[in-house]
mmCIF file of C-alpha atoms in Angstrom:
data_model
loop_
_atom_site.group_PDB
_atom_site.id
_atom_site.type_symbol
_atom_site.label_atom_id
_atom_site.label_comp_id
_atom_site.label_asym_id
_atom_site.label_seq_id
_atom_site.Cartn_x
_atom_site.Cartn_y
_atom_site.Cartn_z
ATOM 1 C CA MET A 1 -0.057 0.020 -0.428
ATOM 2 C CA PHE A 2 3.113 2.435 0.824
ATOM 3 C CA ARG A 3 4.900 1.576 -2.399
ATOM 4 C CA LEU A 4 1.496 2.340 -4.717
ATOM 5 C CA LEU A 5 1.143 5.604 -2.956
ATOM 6 C CA LEU A 6 4.965 6.579 -2.975
ATOM 7 C CA ALA A 7 4.542 5.507 -7.006
ATOM 8 C CA LEU A 8 1.335 7.594 -7.210
ATOM 9 C CA PHE A 9 2.855 10.793 -5.317
ATOM 10 C CA GLY A 10 6.069 10.157 -8.256
ATOM 11 C CA ALA A 11 4.298 10.330 -10.883
ATOM 12 C CA GLU A 12 2.322 13.436 -9.762
ATOM 13 C CA LEU A 13 5.380 14.662 -9.259
ATOM 14 C CA ARG A 14 6.623 14.284 -12.936
ATOM 15 C CA HIS A 15 3.512 15.782 -14.026
ATOM 16 C CA VAL A 16 3.795 18.785 -12.295
ATOM 17 C CA VAL A 17 7.539 19.375 -13.326
ATOM 18 C CA ARG A 18 7.137 18.636 -16.654
ATOM 19 C CA HIS A 19 3.853 20.823 -16.857
ATOM 20 C CA ALA A 20 5.616 23.685 -15.446
ATOM 21 C CA ALA A 21 8.888 23.161 -17.731
ATOM 22 C CA ARG A 22 6.741 22.874 -20.408
ATOM 23 C CA ARG A 23 5.173 26.565 -19.660
ATOM 24 C CA ALA A 24 8.237 28.281 -18.640
ATOM 25 C CA ALA A 25 9.841 26.768 -22.216
ATOM 26 C CA VAL A 26 6.773 28.663 -23.827
ATOM 27 C CA THR A 27 6.995 32.103 -21.419
ATOM 28 C CA ALA A 28 10.666 32.417 -22.300
ATOM 29 C CA LEU A 29 9.989 31.941 -26.365
ATOM 30 C CA LEU A 30 6.980 34.313 -26.245
ATOM 31 C CA PHE A 31 9.067 36.850 -24.273
ATOM 32 C CA GLY A 32 11.472 36.355 -26.946
ATOM 33 C CA ILE A 33 9.562 36.517 -30.253
ATOM 34 C CA GLY A 34 8.322 39.879 -28.536
ATOM 35 C CA ALA A 35 11.425 41.326 -27.833
ATOM 36 C CA ILE A 36 12.694 40.779 -31.506
ATOM 37 C CA LEU A 37 9.316 42.371 -32.949
ATOM 38 C CA VAL A 38 9.957 45.465 -30.107
ATOM 39 C CA GLY A 39 13.600 45.506 -31.563
ATOM 40 C CA VAL A 40 12.489 45.621 -35.320
ATOM 41 C CA SER A 41 9.740 47.706 -34.540
ATOM 42 C CA LEU A 42 12.638 50.746 -32.927
ATOM 43 C CA LEU A 43 15.231 49.746 -35.708
ATOM 44 C CA ALA A 44 12.236 50.730 -38.301
ATOM 45 C CA PHE A 45 11.062 53.921 -35.946
ATOM 46 C CA LEU A 46 14.792 54.814 -35.970
ATOM 47 C CA VAL A 47 15.111 54.498 -39.827
ATOM 48 C CA GLY A 48 11.595 56.908 -40.296
ATOM 49 C CA ALA A 49 13.052 59.473 -38.149
ATOM 50 C CA PHE A 50 16.109 59.495 -40.024
ATOM 51 C CA LEU A 51 14.098 59.788 -43.404
ATOM 52 C CA MET A 52 12.395 62.648 -42.060
ATOM 53 C CA LEU A 53 15.367 64.445 -40.717
ATOM 54 C CA ALA A 54 17.529 63.864 -43.353
ATOM 55 C CA ALA A 55 14.212 65.685 -45.558
ATOM 56 C CA ARG A 56 14.409 68.203 -43.432
ATOM 57 C CA TYR A 57 17.846 68.989 -42.489
ATOM 58 C CA ASP A 58 21.006 67.277 -44.455
ATOM 59 C CA PRO A 59 21.676 63.739 -43.563
ATOM 60 C CA VAL A 60 24.582 63.982 -41.146
ATOM 61 C CA THR A 61 23.119 66.099 -38.859
ATOM 62 C CA ALA A 62 20.344 63.366 -38.995
ATOM 63 C CA ALA A 63 22.352 60.957 -38.310
ATOM 64 C CA LEU A 64 23.891 62.827 -35.384
ATOM 65 C CA VAL A 65 20.228 63.547 -33.625
ATOM 66 C CA ILE A 66 19.297 60.289 -33.971
ATOM 67 C CA ALA A 67 23.165 58.834 -32.530
ATOM 68 C CA ALA A 68 23.018 61.239 -29.898
ATOM 69 C CA PHE A 69 19.220 60.598 -28.716
ATOM 70 C CA THR A 70 20.203 56.782 -28.928
ATOM 71 C CA LEU A 71 23.335 56.973 -26.790
ATOM 72 C CA LEU A 72 21.598 59.668 -24.038
ATOM 73 C CA ILE A 73 18.847 57.144 -23.687
ATOM 74 C CA GLY A 74 21.058 54.080 -23.731
ATOM 75 C CA LEU A 75 23.175 55.875 -20.786
ATOM 76 C CA ILE A 76 19.904 56.477 -18.697
ATOM 77 C CA PHE A 77 19.414 52.531 -19.099
ATOM 78 C CA LEU A 78 22.748 51.659 -18.115
ATOM 79 C CA LEU A 79 22.382 54.166 -15.149
ATOM 80 C CA CYS A 80 19.464 52.358 -14.144
ATOM 81 C CA ALA A 81 20.852 49.104 -14.163
ATOM 82 C CA LEU A 82 23.457 49.987 -12.695
ATOM 83 C CA LEU A 83 21.783 51.691 -9.321
ATOM 84 C CA ARG A 84 19.557 48.459 -9.665
ATOM 85 C CA ALA A 85 22.688 46.027 -9.699
ATOM 86 C CA ARG A 86 24.460 47.601 -6.393
ATOM 87 C CA ARG A 87 24.021 45.636 -3.519
ATOM 88 C CA ARG A 88 22.531 46.567 -0.766
ATOM 89 C CA PRO A 89 23.401 45.134 2.743
ATOM 90 C CA ALA A 90 21.551 42.356 3.732
ATOM 91 C CA ARG A 91 18.838 43.273 6.443
ATOM 92 C CA SER A 92 19.710 41.724 9.843
ATOM 93 C CA PHE A 93 17.317 40.910 12.445
ATOM 94 C CA GLY A 94 19.040 42.237 15.332
ATOM 95 C CA ALA A 95 15.176 43.704 16.484
ATOM 96 C CA TYR A 96 14.071 40.519 16.971
ATOM 97 C CA ALA A 97 17.392 39.115 18.697
ATOM 98 C CA ALA A 98 17.262 42.856 20.942
ATOM 99 C CA ALA A 99 13.879 41.637 21.760
ATOM 100 C CA ALA A 100 14.791 38.454 22.925
ATOM 101 C CA ALA A 101 17.995 39.367 24.917
ATOM 102 C CA PRO A 102 17.728 41.274 28.212
ATOM 103 C CA VAL A 103 18.239 44.972 28.554
ATOM 104 C CA ALA A 104 20.587 46.566 30.273
ATOM 105 C CA PRO A 105 19.810 49.987 32.331
ATOM 106 C CA PRO A 106 20.881 53.032 30.516
ATOM 107 C CA ALA A 107 22.908 55.039 32.163
ATOM 108 C CA VAL A 108 21.795 58.125 33.476
ATOM 109 C CA THR A 109 23.472 61.701 32.504
ATOM 110 C CA PRO A 110 21.819 64.992 31.639
ATOM 111 C CA ALA A 111 21.605 64.527 27.965
ATOM 112 C CA ALA A 112 21.152 60.910 28.023
ATOM 113 C CA GLY A 113 17.453 61.516 29.495
ATOM 114 C CA LEU A 114 16.847 64.135 26.706
ATOM 115 C CA GLY A 115 17.934 61.425 23.845
ATOM 116 C CA VAL A 116 20.033 64.120 22.880
ATOM 117 C CA PRO A 117 23.744 63.612 22.297
ATOM 118 C CA PRO A 118 26.042 65.988 24.341
ATOM 119 C CA GLY A 119 26.586 69.123 22.109
ATOM 120 C CA SER A 120 23.723 68.395 19.414
ATOM 121 C CA VAL A 121 20.494 70.619 19.367
ATOM 122 C CA PRO A 122 17.474 69.440 20.492
ATOM 123 C CA GLY A 123 14.836 68.735 17.508
ATOM 124 C CA ALA A 124 17.217 69.482 14.567
ATOM 125 C CA ALA A 125 17.602 67.527 11.238
ATOM 126 C CA PRO A 126 20.435 65.257 11.137
ATOM 127 C CA PRO A 127 23.294 67.057 8.350
ATOM 128 C CA ALA A 128 22.461 66.014 4.841
ATOM 129 C CA SER A 129 24.993 63.711 3.157
ATOM 130 C CA ALA A 130 27.035 65.207 0.223
ATOM 131 C CA SER A 131 25.645 62.556 -2.292
ATOM 132 C CA SER A 132 21.999 63.912 -1.399
ATOM 133 C CA VAL A 133 22.764 67.362 -1.606
ATOM 134 C CA ILE A 134 24.415 66.788 -5.328
ATOM 135 C CA ALA A 135 21.755 64.560 -6.654
ATOM 136 C CA ILE A 136 18.781 67.194 -5.221
ATOM 137 C CA ALA A 137 20.885 70.026 -7.104
ATOM 138 C CA ALA A 138 21.311 67.617 -10.381
ATOM 139 C CA GLY A 139 17.820 66.861 -10.099
ATOM 140 C CA ALA A 140 16.477 70.903 -9.564
ATOM 141 C CA ALA A 141 18.626 71.127 -12.895
ATOM 142 C CA LEU A 142 17.344 68.994 -14.745
ATOM 143 C CA VAL A 143 13.853 69.845 -14.160
ATOM 144 C CA GLY A 144 14.675 73.741 -14.880
ATOM 145 C CA LEU A 145 16.457 72.805 -18.054
ATOM 146 C CA ILE A 146 12.870 70.632 -19.330
ATOM 147 C CA LEU A 147 10.804 73.505 -18.031
ATOM 148 C CA GLY A 148 12.483 76.446 -19.435
ATOM 149 C CA ARG A 149 12.345 74.691 -22.908
ATOM 150 C CA ARG A 150 9.378 74.467 -22.927
ATOM 151 C CA ILE A 151 8.152 78.104 -22.288
#
């Protein structure tokens, strides 16, 4: 009886795995065909844009405009990929471990009673890092450039 149940379970497991593999293969094939068709349509769009710009301007200017456009879009995608590829440090479960461990009583000092480190102003915001200030300034400059072009 036990051998029959194991055989039935094994057959069911093989069926599920085979079905999942077939489904994954079909999904990958559909994604591949879709990516090829999107690539062909983008190429056709670039050819059409080149012909339109070449009729309005000269062919060299049209080629430079399209090259600059594709370079800019490509750099944006690469920057997004680099930012996503950066690994953040793994989250530790220190809060759970700290809740399980006994807590020592804090040392009582006048500054510790307020919860403020000595020498700092209570209620003040922490200082901003240089990278966040540069990022905010670059974003503001980019928004200003875009809005200035539209007016």
